[in-house]
Amino acid sequence: MFLAMDTVFDQCSIAILDSSGQVLSSHTETGKRQQTQQILPMIDAALSEAQLRLADIQALIFNRGPGAFSGIRINTAVVQALSVAHDLPCVGVSSLQAIAQCAYQKYGLTHLYSALDARMQQVYFGQYELVTDEQLGHSTMQPVSADGSDSTEQLLDYDSQTVLNLPIAGNGAPLLARHDQQDCHENVWPDAVVIGQLGIAQFANDGGTEASQALPKYLRNQAWKTLKEQGKA
């Protein structure tokens, strides 16, 4: 059994899944103002609905970013605390990979760009392609080097144009300069179920990490500073 959570996509989303990806419990509350108050009661409710205890959970799966700093901090802190308290491994999932996976499930897209609005005139950006593990039976969107960059996740300025004419998914899609007839799927919002499915596949391949290694991914080195401290205001 796996417990997955997301507070990065302006929501509080919790899911419990078995190793095949079957959903045992799933709840999502939209909005980000009450996430710190919502997340622990929602975890308790999901465990109760699935008739499980944390001792029954094999790993904790969370959205490690990039994305909103406060949202990343909330679910990372909760996962680290539960990991230490109950000696559970952690699996961090990329928010950009989750967008790609959601677009695959929703639209059948197998090769695309993910773009998430990063504010400050930039988007978080990555390129993903479907990979099927025949042995494990998992089909997941995996990162590839995006537009010649050495990194699979990067920041792009608004109005940048992609090298390839691939579909773009995520709320950052309309903020980029598109090729003629380049598809844009702005309304793609993964929940904890998608995070969980990706985390289960990752856990099967690579295992989990201990709490000290369950780290967030901000991309911006100064994400924790105020706009004034960053020189942006």
Short mmCIF file of C-alpha atoms in Angstrom, two decimals:
data_model
loop_
_atom_site.label_atom_id
_atom_site.label_comp_id
_atom_site.label_asym_id
_atom_site.label_seq_id
_atom_site.Cartn_x
_atom_site.Cartn_y
_atom_site.Cartn_z
CA MET A 1 0.00 0.00 0.00
CA PHE A 2 1.21 3.51 -0.81
CA LEU A 3 0.19 6.91 0.56
CA ALA A 4 0.50 9.78 -1.94
CA MET A 5 0.01 13.49 -1.40
CA ASP A 6 0.14 16.79 -3.27
CA THR A 7 -0.07 20.38 -2.06
CA VAL A 8 1.85 21.92 -4.97
CA PHE A 9 -0.95 22.31 -7.53
CA ASP A 10 -3.03 24.78 -5.48
CA GLN A 11 -4.85 21.91 -3.77
CA CYS A 12 -4.64 19.43 -0.95
CA SER A 13 -4.88 15.97 -2.47
CA ILE A 14 -4.43 12.60 -0.73
CA ALA A 15 -4.62 9.09 -2.20
CA ILE A 16 -3.97 5.56 -1.06
CA LEU A 17 -3.13 3.03 -3.77
CA ASP A 18 -2.03 -0.58 -3.90
CA SER A 19 1.04 -1.76 -5.79
CA SER A 20 -0.96 -2.18 -9.02
CA GLY A 21 -2.09 1.46 -8.91
CA GLN A 22 -5.62 0.60 -7.80
CA VAL A 23 -7.09 3.49 -5.81
CA LEU A 24 -8.34 2.59 -2.33
CA SER A 25 -9.07 6.15 -1.22
CA SER A 26 -8.76 9.54 -2.91
CA HIS A 27 -9.80 13.03 -1.85
CA THR A 28 -8.90 16.48 -3.19
CA GLU A 29 -9.73 19.91 -1.80
CA THR A 30 -9.00 22.77 -4.20
CA GLY A 31 -7.36 25.98 -3.05
CA LYS A 32 -4.14 26.49 -1.12
CA ARG A 33 -5.09 28.66 1.85
CA GLN A 34 -6.02 25.81 4.21
CA GLN A 35 -3.48 23.18 3.16
CA THR A 36 -1.60 23.15 6.46
CA GLN A 37 -4.87 22.58 8.34
CA GLN A 38 -6.28 20.09 5.83
CA ILE A 39 -3.46 17.68 5.10
CA LEU A 40 -3.17 15.66 8.33
CA PRO A 41 -6.95 15.22 8.84
CA MET A 42 -7.22 14.19 5.17
CA ILE A 43 -4.49 11.58 5.63
CA ASP A 44 -6.29 10.21 8.69
CA ALA A 45 -9.59 10.11 6.79
CA ALA A 46 -8.01 8.32 3.80
CA LEU A 47 -6.42 5.69 6.05
CA SER A 48 -9.71 5.17 7.85
CA GLU A 49 -11.63 4.83 4.59
CA ALA A 50 -9.13 2.26 3.31
CA GLN A 51 -9.17 0.52 6.72
CA LEU A 52 -5.42 0.88 7.02
CA ARG A 53 -2.84 2.21 9.45
CA LEU A 54 0.43 3.93 8.62
CA ALA A 55 2.12 0.67 9.63
CA ASP A 56 0.46 -0.90 6.57
CA ILE A 57 1.97 1.64 4.19
CA GLN A 58 5.03 0.59 2.20
CA ALA A 59 6.17 4.06 1.09
CA LEU A 60 5.18 7.72 1.19
CA ILE A 61 4.93 9.47 -2.18
CA PHE A 62 4.94 13.25 -2.57
CA ASN A 63 5.15 16.02 -5.14
CA ARG A 64 8.69 17.36 -4.69
CA GLY A 65 8.24 20.24 -7.17
CA PRO A 66 9.11 22.42 -8.92
CA GLY A 67 6.22 24.74 -8.19
CA ALA A 68 4.85 26.97 -5.47
CA PHE A 69 7.35 27.19 -2.63
CA SER A 70 4.78 26.99 0.17
CA GLY A 71 3.05 23.98 -1.38
CA ILE A 72 6.32 22.10 -1.86
CA ARG A 73 7.35 22.90 1.71
CA ILE A 74 4.07 21.63 3.18
CA ASN A 75 3.95 18.16 1.65
CA THR A 76 7.73 17.68 1.94
CA ALA A 77 7.63 18.52 5.66
CA VAL A 78 4.69 16.18 6.27
CA VAL A 79 6.34 13.31 4.40
CA GLN A 80 9.63 13.79 6.26
CA ALA A 81 7.86 13.84 9.63
CA LEU A 82 5.79 10.73 8.89
CA SER A 83 8.85 8.98 7.49
CA VAL A 84 10.86 9.56 10.66
CA ALA A 85 7.97 8.74 13.00
CA HIS A 86 6.99 5.49 11.26
CA ASP A 87 10.27 4.45 9.58
CA LEU A 88 8.82 4.66 6.06
CA PRO A 89 10.72 5.26 2.81
CA CYS A 90 9.89 8.32 0.70
CA VAL A 91 9.47 8.78 -3.05
CA GLY A 92 9.59 12.27 -4.57
CA VAL A 93 7.78 12.81 -7.87
CA SER A 94 8.33 15.72 -10.27
CA SER A 95 5.40 18.07 -10.74
CA LEU A 96 6.32 18.40 -14.42
CA GLN A 97 6.33 14.63 -14.85
CA ALA A 98 2.92 14.51 -13.15
CA ILE A 99 1.57 17.05 -15.67
CA ALA A 100 2.90 14.90 -18.50
CA GLN A 101 1.39 11.74 -17.02
CA CYS A 102 -1.96 13.45 -16.54
CA ALA A 103 -1.92 14.67 -20.15
CA TYR A 104 -1.15 11.14 -21.32
CA GLN A 105 -4.08 9.75 -19.34
CA LYS A 106 -6.46 12.54 -20.36
CA TYR A 107 -5.52 13.11 -24.00
CA GLY A 108 -3.42 10.10 -24.99
CA LEU A 109 -0.32 12.24 -25.60
CA THR A 110 2.89 10.20 -25.62
CA HIS A 111 5.51 12.89 -26.34
CA LEU A 112 5.09 16.42 -25.05
CA TYR A 113 6.36 19.41 -23.14
CA SER A 114 5.20 20.22 -19.60
CA ALA A 115 5.02 23.89 -18.65
CA LEU A 116 4.03 25.21 -15.23
CA ASP A 117 3.74 28.94 -14.55
CA ALA A 118 6.63 29.90 -12.27
CA ARG A 119 5.64 33.60 -12.05
CA MET A 120 8.33 36.26 -12.40
CA GLN A 121 7.96 36.02 -16.21
CA GLN A 122 9.12 32.38 -16.31
CA VAL A 123 7.74 28.85 -16.57
CA TYR A 124 9.04 25.54 -15.21
CA PHE A 125 9.60 23.38 -18.26
CA GLY A 126 10.45 19.81 -19.27
CA GLN A 127 10.08 17.34 -22.14
CA TYR A 128 8.55 13.88 -21.59
CA GLU A 129 8.02 10.71 -23.57
CA LEU A 130 6.04 7.55 -22.77
CA VAL A 131 8.07 4.54 -21.63
CA THR A 132 6.51 1.14 -20.97
CA ASP A 133 8.09 -1.34 -18.59
CA GLU A 134 6.84 -4.65 -19.96
CA GLN A 135 8.04 -6.61 -16.94
CA LEU A 136 6.27 -4.40 -14.38
CA GLY A 137 3.39 -3.38 -16.62
CA HIS A 138 3.87 0.36 -15.99
CA SER A 139 3.51 3.00 -18.72
CA THR A 140 4.87 6.30 -17.49
CA MET A 141 5.99 9.57 -19.01
CA GLN A 142 9.74 9.86 -18.50
CA PRO A 143 11.96 12.94 -18.88
CA VAL A 144 14.20 13.51 -21.86
CA SER A 145 16.71 16.30 -22.40
CA ALA A 146 14.57 19.31 -23.24
CA ASP A 147 15.58 21.47 -26.19
CA GLY A 148 19.26 20.57 -25.99
CA SER A 149 19.64 21.37 -22.30
CA ASP A 150 21.69 19.12 -20.02
CA SER A 151 18.89 19.38 -17.44
CA THR A 152 15.52 17.66 -17.85
CA GLU A 153 13.86 20.41 -15.78
CA GLN A 154 14.54 24.07 -16.38
CA LEU A 155 13.21 27.62 -16.25
CA LEU A 156 12.16 29.29 -19.50
CA ASP A 157 11.24 32.92 -19.98
CA TYR A 158 7.72 33.81 -21.05
CA ASP A 159 7.36 33.92 -24.86
CA SER A 160 10.17 31.40 -25.41
CA GLN A 161 9.57 29.00 -28.29
CA THR A 162 10.15 25.26 -28.08
CA VAL A 163 12.56 23.59 -30.50
CA LEU A 164 10.10 20.87 -31.48
CA ASN A 165 6.46 21.31 -32.44
CA LEU A 166 5.21 19.05 -29.65
CA PRO A 167 2.03 19.53 -27.62
CA ILE A 168 2.45 21.61 -24.46
CA ALA A 169 0.53 20.72 -21.30
CA GLY A 170 0.07 22.72 -18.11
CA ASN A 171 -0.92 26.25 -17.20
CA GLY A 172 2.39 27.58 -18.51
CA ALA A 173 1.54 26.49 -22.06
CA PRO A 174 -0.19 29.72 -23.17
CA LEU A 175 2.70 31.76 -21.76
CA LEU A 176 5.12 30.38 -24.35
CA ALA A 177 5.39 31.42 -28.00
CA ARG A 178 3.95 28.51 -29.96
CA HIS A 179 4.62 27.13 -33.42
CA ASP A 180 1.81 27.15 -35.95
CA GLN A 181 -0.77 24.52 -34.98
CA GLN A 182 1.14 23.57 -31.84
CA ASP A 183 -1.38 22.01 -29.46
CA CYS A 184 -1.87 23.62 -26.06
CA HIS A 185 -3.55 21.79 -23.17
CA GLU A 186 -3.70 24.33 -20.37
CA ASN A 187 -6.26 22.59 -18.17
CA VAL A 188 -4.13 19.70 -16.89
CA TRP A 189 -4.07 19.42 -13.10
CA PRO A 190 -2.68 16.18 -11.63
CA ASP A 191 -3.95 14.96 -8.27
CA ALA A 192 -2.45 12.61 -5.68
CA VAL A 193 -3.60 9.58 -7.68
CA VAL A 194 -1.32 10.55 -10.57
CA ILE A 195 1.51 11.37 -8.13
CA GLY A 196 0.97 7.96 -6.54
CA GLN A 197 0.99 6.03 -9.80
CA LEU A 198 4.28 7.61 -10.83
CA GLY A 199 5.74 7.05 -7.38
CA ILE A 200 4.79 3.36 -7.37
CA ALA A 201 6.56 2.85 -10.71
CA GLN A 202 9.60 4.75 -9.42
CA PHE A 203 9.63 2.76 -6.18
CA ALA A 204 9.50 -0.53 -8.12
CA ASN A 205 12.53 0.52 -10.15
CA ASP A 206 14.66 2.44 -7.66
CA GLY A 207 13.20 1.97 -4.18
CA GLY A 208 12.67 4.88 -1.80
CA THR A 209 14.86 7.21 0.22
CA GLU A 210 15.09 8.03 3.90
CA ALA A 211 13.57 11.26 5.24
CA SER A 212 16.82 13.23 5.06
CA GLN A 213 16.98 12.56 1.32
CA ALA A 214 13.32 13.39 0.63
CA LEU A 215 14.24 16.79 -0.73
CA PRO A 216 12.24 19.45 -2.57
CA LYS A 217 13.12 20.67 -6.06
CA TYR A 218 12.67 24.42 -6.46
CA LEU A 219 14.83 25.20 -9.56
CA ARG A 220 15.05 28.77 -8.24
CA ASN A 221 17.94 28.93 -5.79
CA GLN A 222 16.39 31.88 -3.97
CA ALA A 223 12.80 30.59 -3.90
CA TRP A 224 12.61 30.98 -0.12
CA LYS A 225 13.38 34.71 -0.23
CA THR A 226 10.84 37.49 -0.59
CA LEU A 227 10.54 39.32 -3.91
CA LYS A 228 12.30 42.33 -2.37
CA GLU A 229 15.18 40.14 -1.14
CA GLN A 230 15.47 38.61 -4.62
CA GLY A 231 15.66 42.07 -6.18
CA LYS A 232 12.40 41.48 -8.04
CA ALA A 233 10.44 44.28 -6.34
#
